[in-house]
PDB file of C-alpha atoms in Angstrom:
ATOM      1  CA  UNK A   1      46.502 139.591  13.082  1.00 42.00           C
ATOM      2  CA  UNK A   2      43.684 141.533  14.775  1.00 48.00           C
ATOM      3  CA  UNK A   3      41.043 144.082  13.892  1.00 48.00           C
ATOM      4  CA  UNK A   4      38.324 143.844  11.259  1.00 47.00           C
ATOM      5  CA  UNK A   5      40.477 141.555   9.117  1.00 51.00           C
ATOM      6  CA  UNK A   6      40.535 138.897  11.829  1.00 52.00           C
ATOM      7  CA  UNK A   7      36.810 139.247  12.477  1.00 56.00           C
ATOM      8  CA  UNK A   8      36.121 138.419   8.831  1.00 60.00           C
ATOM      9  CA  UNK A   9      38.934 135.993   8.074  1.00 84.00           C
ATOM     10  CA  UNK A  10      38.562 133.627  11.025  1.00 84.00           C
ATOM     11  CA  UNK A  11      34.861 132.798  10.439  1.00 84.00           C
ATOM     12  CA  UNK A  12      35.484 132.462   6.693  1.00 88.00           C
ATOM     13  CA  UNK A  13      38.321 129.981   7.250  1.00 91.00           C
ATOM     14  CA  UNK A  14      36.183 128.024   9.719  1.00 89.00           C
ATOM     15  CA  UNK A  15      33.376 127.741   7.160  1.00 87.00           C
ATOM     16  CA  UNK A  16      35.805 126.582   4.444  1.00 90.00           C
ATOM     17  CA  UNK A  17      37.197 123.970   6.821  1.00 90.00           C
ATOM     18  CA  UNK A  18      33.707 122.883   7.848  1.00 87.00           C
ATOM     19  CA  UNK A  19      32.584 122.460   4.242  1.00 86.00           C
ATOM     20  CA  UNK A  20      35.661 120.325   3.596  1.00 90.00           C
ATOM     21  CA  UNK A  21      34.887 118.285   6.702  1.00 86.00           C
ATOM     22  CA  UNK A  22      31.324 117.613   5.574  1.00 79.00           C
ATOM     23  CA  UNK A  23      32.508 116.593   2.125  1.00 82.00           C
ATOM     24  CA  UNK A  24      34.732 114.140   3.970  1.00 84.00           C
ATOM     25  CA  UNK A  25      31.697 112.978   5.926  1.00 79.00           C
ATOM     26  CA  UNK A  26      30.135 111.911   2.632  1.00 77.00           C
ATOM     27  CA  UNK A  27      33.195 109.721   2.016  1.00 81.00           C
ATOM     28  CA  UNK A  28      32.923 108.331   5.551  1.00 83.00           C
ATOM     29  CA  UNK A  29      29.298 107.326   4.941  1.00 76.00           C
ATOM     30  CA  UNK A  30      30.447 105.369   1.890  1.00 77.00           C
ATOM     31  CA  UNK A  31      33.153 103.641   3.943  1.00 82.00           C
ATOM     32  CA  UNK A  32      30.706 102.818   6.764  1.00 82.00           C
ATOM     33  CA  UNK A  33      28.968 100.477   4.308  1.00 79.00           C
ATOM     34  CA  UNK A  34      32.140  98.364   4.178  1.00 81.00           C
ATOM     35  CA  UNK A  35      34.073  98.973   7.401  1.00 85.00           C
ATOM     36  CA  UNK A  36      33.350  99.345  11.131  1.00 87.00           C
ATOM     37  CA  UNK A  37      33.664 102.862  12.632  1.00 89.00           C
ATOM     38  CA  UNK A  38      37.064 102.183  14.245  1.00 89.00           C
ATOM     39  CA  UNK A  39      38.577 101.163  10.910  1.00 89.00           C
ATOM     40  CA  UNK A  40      37.142 104.249   9.188  1.00 90.00           C
ATOM     41  CA  UNK A  41      38.579 106.447  11.941  1.00 92.00           C
ATOM     42  CA  UNK A  42      42.020 104.869  11.509  1.00 93.00           C
ATOM     43  CA  UNK A  43      41.915 105.378   7.736  1.00 91.00           C
ATOM     44  CA  UNK A  44      41.105 109.042   8.379  1.00 92.00           C
ATOM     45  CA  UNK A  45      44.030 109.394  10.802  1.00 94.00           C
ATOM     46  CA  UNK A  46      46.529 107.481   8.657  1.00 93.00           C
ATOM     47  CA  UNK A  47      45.412 109.197   5.457  1.00 93.00           C
ATOM     48  CA  UNK A  48      45.834 112.603   7.076  1.00 94.00           C
ATOM     49  CA  UNK A  49      49.276 111.633   8.438  1.00 95.00           C
ATOM     50  CA  UNK A  50      50.495 110.550   5.000  1.00 94.00           C
ATOM     51  CA  UNK A  51      49.148 113.642   3.256  1.00 94.00           C
ATOM     52  CA  UNK A  52      50.527 116.042   5.866  1.00 94.00           C
ATOM     53  CA  UNK A  53      54.011 114.472   5.888  1.00 95.00           C
ATOM     54  CA  UNK A  54      54.224 114.638   2.085  1.00 94.00           C
ATOM     55  CA  UNK A  55      52.804 118.165   2.029  1.00 93.00           C
ATOM     56  CA  UNK A  56      54.705 119.726   4.958  1.00 93.00           C
ATOM     57  CA  UNK A  57      57.880 117.609   4.971  1.00 93.00           C
ATOM     58  CA  UNK A  58      58.766 118.270   8.620  1.00 93.00           C
ATOM     59  CA  UNK A  59      62.506 118.596   9.259  1.00 90.00           C
ATOM     60  CA  UNK A  60      64.610 116.758  11.832  1.00 91.00           C
ATOM     61  CA  UNK A  61      63.911 119.323  14.519  1.00 91.00           C
ATOM     62  CA  UNK A  62      60.200 118.470  14.351  1.00 91.00           C
ATOM     63  CA  UNK A  63      60.951 114.875  15.427  1.00 94.00           C
ATOM     64  CA  UNK A  64      63.012 115.788  18.492  1.00 93.00           C
ATOM     65  CA  UNK A  65      61.423 114.863  21.849  1.00 91.00           C
ATOM     66  CA  UNK A  66      61.279 118.493  22.959  1.00 88.00           C
ATOM     67  CA  UNK A  67      58.806 119.218  20.182  1.00 91.00           C
ATOM     68  CA  UNK A  68      57.348 115.775  19.564  1.00 94.00           C
ATOM     69  CA  UNK A  69      55.796 115.406  23.025  1.00 95.00           C
ATOM     70  CA  UNK A  70      53.285 118.218  22.541  1.00 95.00           C
ATOM     71  CA  UNK A  71      52.696 117.301  18.890  1.00 95.00           C
ATOM     72  CA  UNK A  72      52.080 113.661  19.803  1.00 96.00           C
ATOM     73  CA  UNK A  73      49.680 114.633  22.594  1.00 96.00           C
ATOM     74  CA  UNK A  74      47.780 116.832  20.161  1.00 96.00           C
ATOM     75  CA  UNK A  75      47.668 114.096  17.520  1.00 96.00           C
ATOM     76  CA  UNK A  76      46.546 111.416  19.983  1.00 97.00           C
ATOM     77  CA  UNK A  77      43.741 113.463  21.513  1.00 97.00           C
ATOM     78  CA  UNK A  78      42.557 114.392  18.025  1.00 96.00           C
ATOM     79  CA  UNK A  79      42.593 110.731  17.002  1.00 96.00           C
ATOM     80  CA  UNK A  80      40.674 109.793  20.157  1.00 96.00           C
ATOM     81  CA  UNK A  81      38.112 112.496  19.335  1.00 96.00           C
ATOM     82  CA  UNK A  82      37.590 111.093  15.836  1.00 93.00           C
ATOM     83  CA  UNK A  83      37.342 107.480  17.010  1.00 94.00           C
ATOM     84  CA  UNK A  84      34.896 108.293  19.811  1.00 95.00           C
ATOM     85  CA  UNK A  85      32.766 110.417  17.474  1.00 91.00           C
ATOM     86  CA  UNK A  86      32.498 107.692  14.825  1.00 91.00           C
ATOM     87  CA  UNK A  87      31.704 105.045  17.434  1.00 92.00           C
ATOM     88  CA  UNK A  88      29.047 107.319  18.979  1.00 90.00           C
ATOM     89  CA  UNK A  89      27.611 107.987  15.541  1.00 85.00           C
ATOM     90  CA  UNK A  90      27.151 104.258  15.110  1.00 86.00           C
ATOM     91  CA  UNK A  91      24.885 104.241  18.198  1.00 86.00           C
ATOM     92  CA  UNK A  92      23.161 107.649  18.217  1.00 84.00           C
ATOM     93  CA  UNK A  93      21.384 109.916  15.713  1.00 81.00           C
ATOM     94  CA  UNK A  94      23.693 112.423  14.011  1.00 75.00           C
ATOM     95  CA  UNK A  95      22.046 115.492  15.576  1.00 75.00           C
ATOM     96  CA  UNK A  96      22.276 114.055  19.076  1.00 80.00           C
ATOM     97  CA  UNK A  97      25.928 113.110  18.612  1.00 83.00           C
ATOM     98  CA  UNK A  98      26.811 116.573  17.288  1.00 82.00           C
ATOM     99  CA  UNK A  99      24.981 118.307  20.150  1.00 82.00           C
ATOM    100  CA  UNK A 100      26.647 116.176  22.841  1.00 85.00           C
ATOM    101  CA  UNK A 101      30.100 116.554  21.296  1.00 88.00           C
ATOM    102  CA  UNK A 102      29.649 120.324  21.205  1.00 87.00           C
ATOM    103  CA  UNK A 103      29.696 120.292  25.019  1.00 87.00           C
ATOM    104  CA  UNK A 104      33.517 120.213  24.702  1.00 89.00           C
ATOM    105  CA  UNK A 105      33.794 123.595  22.982  1.00 89.00           C
ATOM    106  CA  UNK A 106      31.057 124.907  25.296  1.00 86.00           C
ATOM    107  CA  UNK A 107      33.226 124.045  28.317  1.00 89.00           C
ATOM    108  CA  UNK A 108      36.247 125.801  26.809  1.00 88.00           C
ATOM    109  CA  UNK A 109      34.189 128.878  25.920  1.00 85.00           C
ATOM    110  CA  UNK A 110      32.603 128.949  29.386  1.00 85.00           C
ATOM    111  CA  UNK A 111      35.983 128.800  31.124  1.00 84.00           C
ATOM    112  CA  UNK A 112      37.221 131.591  28.862  1.00 79.00           C
ATOM    113  CA  UNK A 113      34.192 133.828  29.397  1.00 75.00           C
ATOM    114  CA  UNK A 114      35.043 137.067  31.153  1.00 77.00           C
ATOM    115  CA  UNK A 115      32.087 139.349  30.448  1.00 80.00           C
ATOM    116  CA  UNK A 116      28.322 139.241  30.042  1.00 83.00           C
ATOM    117  CA  UNK A 117      28.844 139.546  26.311  1.00 82.00           C
ATOM    118  CA  UNK A 118      30.920 136.355  26.356  1.00 81.00           C
ATOM    119  CA  UNK A 119      28.128 134.548  28.222  1.00 86.00           C
ATOM    120  CA  UNK A 120      25.557 135.887  25.726  1.00 86.00           C
ATOM    121  CA  UNK A 121      27.644 134.624  22.802  1.00 85.00           C
ATOM    122  CA  UNK A 122      27.978 131.208  24.410  1.00 86.00           C
ATOM    123  CA  UNK A 123      24.249 130.980  25.080  1.00 88.00           C
ATOM    124  CA  UNK A 124      23.394 131.941  21.495  1.00 87.00           C
ATOM    125  CA  UNK A 125      25.872 129.370  20.137  1.00 86.00           C
ATOM    126  CA  UNK A 126      24.428 126.566  22.261  1.00 87.00           C
ATOM    127  CA  UNK A 127      20.850 127.439  21.279  1.00 88.00           C
ATOM    128  CA  UNK A 128      21.835 127.657  17.618  1.00 85.00           C
ATOM    129  CA  UNK A 129      23.611 124.299  17.551  1.00 85.00           C
ATOM    130  CA  UNK A 130      20.711 122.542  19.308  1.00 82.00           C
ATOM    131  CA  UNK A 131      18.173 124.036  16.868  1.00 84.00           C
ATOM    132  CA  UNK A 132      20.233 123.194  13.778  1.00 79.00           C
ATOM    133  CA  UNK A 133      21.298 119.711  14.871  1.00 75.00           C
ATOM    134  CA  UNK A 134      17.765 118.282  15.092  1.00 71.00           C
ATOM    135  CA  UNK A 135      18.476 116.625  18.424  1.00 70.00           C
ATOM    136  CA  UNK A 136      16.533 113.437  19.106  1.00 70.00           C
ATOM    137  CA  UNK A 137      17.084 111.879  22.506  1.00 70.00           C
ATOM    138  CA  UNK A 138      17.288 108.263  21.492  1.00 72.00           C
ATOM    139  CA  UNK A 139      20.048 105.682  21.227  1.00 75.00           C
ATOM    140  CA  UNK A 140      22.188 103.746  23.682  1.00 84.00           C
ATOM    141  CA  UNK A 141      23.872 104.734  26.941  1.00 87.00           C
ATOM    142  CA  UNK A 142      27.188 103.613  25.461  1.00 91.00           C
ATOM    143  CA  UNK A 143      26.606 105.970  22.547  1.00 89.00           C
ATOM    144  CA  UNK A 144      26.006 108.883  24.926  1.00 89.00           C
ATOM    145  CA  UNK A 145      29.168 108.018  26.868  1.00 93.00           C
ATOM    146  CA  UNK A 146      31.212 107.865  23.660  1.00 94.00           C
ATOM    147  CA  UNK A 147      29.815 111.222  22.520  1.00 91.00           C
ATOM    148  CA  UNK A 148      30.808 112.735  25.867  1.00 93.00           C
ATOM    149  CA  UNK A 149      34.305 111.256  25.487  1.00 96.00           C
ATOM    150  CA  UNK A 150      34.461 112.918  22.056  1.00 94.00           C
ATOM    151  CA  UNK A 151      33.366 116.180  23.718  1.00 93.00           C
ATOM    152  CA  UNK A 152      36.164 115.961  26.294  1.00 96.00           C
ATOM    153  CA  UNK A 153      38.683 115.215  23.548  1.00 96.00           C
ATOM    154  CA  UNK A 154      37.385 118.164  21.502  1.00 94.00           C
ATOM    155  CA  UNK A 155      38.040 120.440  24.484  1.00 94.00           C
ATOM    156  CA  UNK A 156      41.558 118.990  24.681  1.00 95.00           C
ATOM    157  CA  UNK A 157      41.982 119.504  20.930  1.00 95.00           C
ATOM    158  CA  UNK A 158      41.256 123.223  21.363  1.00 94.00           C
ATOM    159  CA  UNK A 159      43.578 123.679  24.342  1.00 94.00           C
ATOM    160  CA  UNK A 160      46.504 121.715  22.880  1.00 95.00           C
ATOM    161  CA  UNK A 161      45.844 123.085  19.387  1.00 94.00           C
ATOM    162  CA  UNK A 162      46.235 126.616  20.715  1.00 93.00           C
ATOM    163  CA  UNK A 163      49.565 125.690  22.330  1.00 93.00           C
ATOM    164  CA  UNK A 164      50.758 124.120  19.080  1.00 93.00           C
ATOM    165  CA  UNK A 165      49.701 127.199  17.106  1.00 92.00           C
ATOM    166  CA  UNK A 166      51.426 129.571  19.546  1.00 90.00           C
ATOM    167  CA  UNK A 167      54.681 127.667  19.103  1.00 87.00           C
ATOM    168  CA  UNK A 168      54.706 128.827  15.485  1.00 81.00           C
ATOM    169  CA  UNK A 169      55.306 125.440  13.851  1.00 85.00           C
ATOM    170  CA  UNK A 170      51.697 124.308  13.717  1.00 83.00           C
ATOM    171  CA  UNK A 171      51.786 122.550  10.356  1.00 92.00           C
ATOM    172  CA  UNK A 172      54.932 120.560  11.169  1.00 93.00           C
ATOM    173  CA  UNK A 173      53.556 119.575  14.563  1.00 94.00           C
ATOM    174  CA  UNK A 174      50.255 118.627  12.950  1.00 94.00           C
ATOM    175  CA  UNK A 175      52.114 116.283  10.584  1.00 95.00           C
ATOM    176  CA  UNK A 176      54.341 114.635  13.207  1.00 96.00           C
ATOM    177  CA  UNK A 177      51.480 114.412  15.693  1.00 96.00           C
ATOM    178  CA  UNK A 178      49.305 112.528  13.247  1.00 96.00           C
ATOM    179  CA  UNK A 179      52.129 110.155  12.372  1.00 96.00           C
ATOM    180  CA  UNK A 180      52.394 109.243  16.060  1.00 97.00           C
ATOM    181  CA  UNK A 181      48.608 108.915  16.311  1.00 97.00           C
ATOM    182  CA  UNK A 182      48.451 106.674  13.233  1.00 96.00           C
ATOM    183  CA  UNK A 183      51.122 104.369  14.678  1.00 96.00           C
ATOM    184  CA  UNK A 184      49.575 104.208  18.160  1.00 96.00           C
ATOM    185  CA  UNK A 185      46.095 103.500  16.790  1.00 95.00           C
ATOM    186  CA  UNK A 186      47.355 101.078  14.117  1.00 93.00           C
ATOM    187  CA  UNK A 187      45.709  98.045  15.837  1.00 92.00           C
ATOM    188  CA  UNK A 188      42.450  99.451  14.453  1.00 90.00           C
ATOM    189  CA  UNK A 189      43.810  98.611  11.002  1.00 85.00           C
ATOM    190  CA  UNK A 190      43.126  94.962  11.825  1.00 83.00           C
ATOM    191  CA  UNK A 191      39.444  95.729  11.233  1.00 78.00           C
ATOM    192  CA  UNK A 192      40.318  96.398   7.591  1.00 75.00           C
ATOM    193  CA  UNK A 193      41.074  92.694   7.112  1.00 67.00           C
ATOM    194  CA  UNK A 194      37.522  91.432   6.467  1.00 64.00           C
ATOM    195  CA  UNK A 195      36.970  94.092   3.812  1.00 61.00           C
ATOM    196  CA  UNK A 196      40.059  92.963   1.903  1.00 59.00           C
ATOM    197  CA  UNK A 197      39.182  89.300   2.462  1.00 57.00           C
ATOM    198  CA  UNK A 198      35.775  89.881   0.882  1.00 56.00           C
ATOM    199  CA  UNK A 199      37.512  90.931  -2.338  1.00 55.00           C
ATOM    200  CA  UNK A 200      36.527  94.547  -1.877  1.00 55.00           C
ATOM    201  CA  UNK A 201      38.459  96.793  -4.307  1.00 64.00           C
ATOM    202  CA  UNK A 202      41.610  97.525  -2.301  1.00 70.00           C
ATOM    203  CA  UNK A 203      42.660 100.527  -4.399  1.00 73.00           C
ATOM    204  CA  UNK A 204      39.230 102.105  -3.958  1.00 76.00           C
ATOM    205  CA  UNK A 205      39.312 101.686  -0.175  1.00 78.00           C
ATOM    206  CA  UNK A 206      42.781 103.197   0.067  1.00 80.00           C
ATOM    207  CA  UNK A 207      41.844 106.131  -2.172  1.00 85.00           C
ATOM    208  CA  UNK A 208      38.730 106.742  -0.098  1.00 85.00           C
ATOM    209  CA  UNK A 209      40.913 106.651   3.012  1.00 85.00           C
ATOM    210  CA  UNK A 210      43.230 109.284   1.558  1.00 89.00           C
ATOM    211  CA  UNK A 211      40.256 111.375   0.481  1.00 90.00           C
ATOM    212  CA  UNK A 212      38.800 111.106   3.976  1.00 91.00           C
ATOM    213  CA  UNK A 213      42.113 112.101   5.553  1.00 92.00           C
ATOM    214  CA  UNK A 214      42.448 115.079   3.222  1.00 93.00           C
ATOM    215  CA  UNK A 215      38.897 116.423   3.374  1.00 91.00           C
ATOM    216  CA  UNK A 216      37.981 115.598   6.985  1.00 90.00           C
ATOM    217  CA  UNK A 217      41.323 116.159   8.696  1.00 91.00           C
ATOM    218  CA  UNK A 218      44.268 117.643   6.779  1.00 93.00           C
ATOM    219  CA  UNK A 219      42.430 120.651   5.321  1.00 94.00           C
ATOM    220  CA  UNK A 220      40.130 121.612   8.236  1.00 93.00           C
ATOM    221  CA  UNK A 221      42.732 121.021  10.960  1.00 94.00           C
ATOM    222  CA  UNK A 222      45.361 122.961   9.019  1.00 93.00           C
ATOM    223  CA  UNK A 223      42.901 125.857   8.750  1.00 94.00           C
ATOM    224  CA  UNK A 224      42.208 125.508  12.486  1.00 93.00           C
ATOM    225  CA  UNK A 225      45.884 126.153  13.124  1.00 93.00           C
ATOM    226  CA  UNK A 226      45.691 129.365  11.101  1.00 92.00           C
ATOM    227  CA  UNK A 227      42.630 130.504  13.047  1.00 92.00           C
ATOM    228  CA  UNK A 228      44.092 129.511  16.432  1.00 91.00           C
ATOM    229  CA  UNK A 229      47.064 131.773  15.765  1.00 90.00           C
ATOM    230  CA  UNK A 230      44.653 134.672  15.266  1.00 86.00           C
ATOM    231  CA  UNK A 231      42.130 134.211  18.073  1.00 85.00           C
ATOM    232  CA  UNK A 232      41.857 132.947  21.628  1.00 85.00           C
ATOM    233  CA  UNK A 233      40.582 129.535  22.711  1.00 86.00           C
ATOM    234  CA  UNK A 234      37.209 130.879  23.850  1.00 84.00           C
ATOM    235  CA  UNK A 235      36.435 132.629  20.582  1.00 84.00           C
ATOM    236  CA  UNK A 236      37.641 129.612  18.615  1.00 89.00           C
ATOM    237  CA  UNK A 237      35.245 127.426  20.607  1.00 86.00           C
ATOM    238  CA  UNK A 238      32.372 129.727  19.646  1.00 85.00           C
ATOM    239  CA  UNK A 239      33.481 129.708  16.007  1.00 86.00           C
ATOM    240  CA  UNK A 240      33.121 125.917  16.021  1.00 86.00           C
ATOM    241  CA  UNK A 241      29.354 126.485  16.138  1.00 84.00           C
ATOM    242  CA  UNK A 242      29.737 127.423  12.462  1.00 82.00           C
ATOM    243  CA  UNK A 243      30.215 123.723  11.625  1.00 81.00           C
ATOM    244  CA  UNK A 244      26.500 122.836  11.628  1.00 78.00           C
ATOM    245  CA  UNK A 245      25.835 126.122   9.797  1.00 79.00           C
ATOM    246  CA  UNK A 246      28.233 124.973   7.079  1.00 78.00           C
ATOM    247  CA  UNK A 247      26.368 121.657   6.932  1.00 73.00           C
ATOM    248  CA  UNK A 248      23.165 123.584   6.284  1.00 73.00           C
ATOM    249  CA  UNK A 249      24.890 125.569   3.534  1.00 73.00           C
ATOM    250  CA  UNK A 250      26.079 122.327   1.903  1.00 71.00           C
ATOM    251  CA  UNK A 251      22.529 121.008   2.164  1.00 68.00           C
ATOM    252  CA  UNK A 252      21.135 124.066   0.376  1.00 72.00           C
ATOM    253  CA  UNK A 253      23.748 124.181  -2.391  1.00 72.00           C
ATOM    254  CA  UNK A 254      24.240 120.467  -3.043  1.00 64.00           C
ATOM    255  CA  UNK A 255      20.965 118.860  -1.993  1.00 59.00           C
ATOM    256  CA  UNK A 256      18.634 121.865  -2.386  1.00 69.00           C
ATOM    257  CA  UNK A 257      17.433 121.320   1.170  1.00 68.00           C
ATOM    258  CA  UNK A 258      15.911 124.554   2.416  1.00 76.00           C
ATOM    259  CA  UNK A 259      16.350 125.021   6.190  1.00 76.00           C
ATOM    260  CA  UNK A 260      13.220 124.727   8.293  1.00 81.00           C
ATOM    261  CA  UNK A 261      12.102 127.808  10.275  1.00 85.00           C
ATOM    262  CA  UNK A 262      13.622 126.274  13.420  1.00 84.00           C
ATOM    263  CA  UNK A 263      16.953 125.626  11.645  1.00 81.00           C
ATOM    264  CA  UNK A 264      16.885 129.175  10.236  1.00 85.00           C
ATOM    265  CA  UNK A 265      16.527 130.567  13.757  1.00 87.00           C
ATOM    266  CA  UNK A 266      19.462 128.369  14.815  1.00 85.00           C
ATOM    267  CA  UNK A 267      21.630 129.688  11.988  1.00 84.00           C
ATOM    268  CA  UNK A 268      20.781 133.280  12.954  1.00 86.00           C
ATOM    269  CA  UNK A 269      21.605 132.503  16.602  1.00 86.00           C
ATOM    270  CA  UNK A 270      25.027 131.095  15.668  1.00 86.00           C
ATOM    271  CA  UNK A 271      25.765 134.083  13.409  1.00 83.00           C
ATOM    272  CA  UNK A 272      24.834 136.411  16.284  1.00 85.00           C
ATOM    273  CA  UNK A 273      27.064 134.427  18.680  1.00 84.00           C
ATOM    274  CA  UNK A 274      30.045 134.740  16.332  1.00 79.00           C
ATOM    275  CA  UNK A 275      29.421 138.472  15.895  1.00 80.00           C
ATOM    276  CA  UNK A 276      29.087 139.088  19.642  1.00 79.00           C
ATOM    277  CA  UNK A 277      32.199 137.039  20.540  1.00 70.00           C
ATOM    278  CA  UNK A 278      34.197 138.618  17.704  1.00 65.00           C
ATOM    279  CA  UNK A 279      33.455 142.057  19.097  1.00 62.00           C
ATOM    280  CA  UNK A 280      34.490 140.902  22.580  1.00 57.00           C
ATOM    281  CA  UNK A 281      37.782 139.548  21.211  1.00 56.00           C
ATOM    282  CA  UNK A 282      38.672 143.004  19.941  1.00 51.00           C
ATOM    283  CA  UNK A 283      38.694 144.307  23.506  1.00 50.00           C
ATOM    284  CA  UNK A 284      41.175 141.810  24.976  1.00 51.00           C
ATOM    285  CA  UNK A 285      44.226 139.789  23.858  1.00 48.00           C
ATOM    286  CA  UNK A 286      43.421 136.335  22.385  1.00 47.00           C
ATOM    287  CA  UNK A 287      44.666 134.251  25.299  1.00 47.00           C
ATOM    288  CA  UNK A 288      41.477 132.697  26.657  1.00 48.00           C
TER     289      UNK A 288
END
């Protein structure tokens, strides 16, 4: 789907997915009080795998090696992105972590830039994210390294996600890929032990895990697959700048937090980036 419909639909779907992701972040904060970041990341992965398998019910063909290899690679790099992000978040301020992780989409958008308008959109997106994220350069070197690992994995998520979407079975591959990722990363489940040993309410932890998987992974990543079928990798990478904008929207609606003048300028910059890149996408096929 192209034309004005795509220009409106893709950003709208990204904002819906981002809002869902930030609602999931609220659940993650609750879990961080009980569990280490690695355990929370595994609950997110496993919860998403369970929900997606029940929801999509992938057929036998989805489990064949010819299809499972790409799906598994996509699931594993997504899991690595989530784990690295949570571990970085445990060592760096949120704004700094978000800004460093955004270097992944920036790299994808830069490699896909073909015109001056593309470069302008990328520059506006970077400026907007930095202004919104409230970057504070403090924390540990390990935290910075983990955030950069998350950035590299995010770039891989975009590239592999586009290939999965182009294959036309994105939802099935999303489900099988996350099953593989949940199994491979299952050693992280060992970190759940102390929480259960301390008589923490098991049912509550498991429900929070499912909620985290649904809100932070199943819904936003499913919507990503819809968007990736509509647009190219470079435009998708720019659209990811809408995530911190969505966080600001949640802050206004839920917490009545009015953006500062600097944050407002950042939001305008991101909106301009999306508009500029959307116009550029109309002039060329969505392959970059």
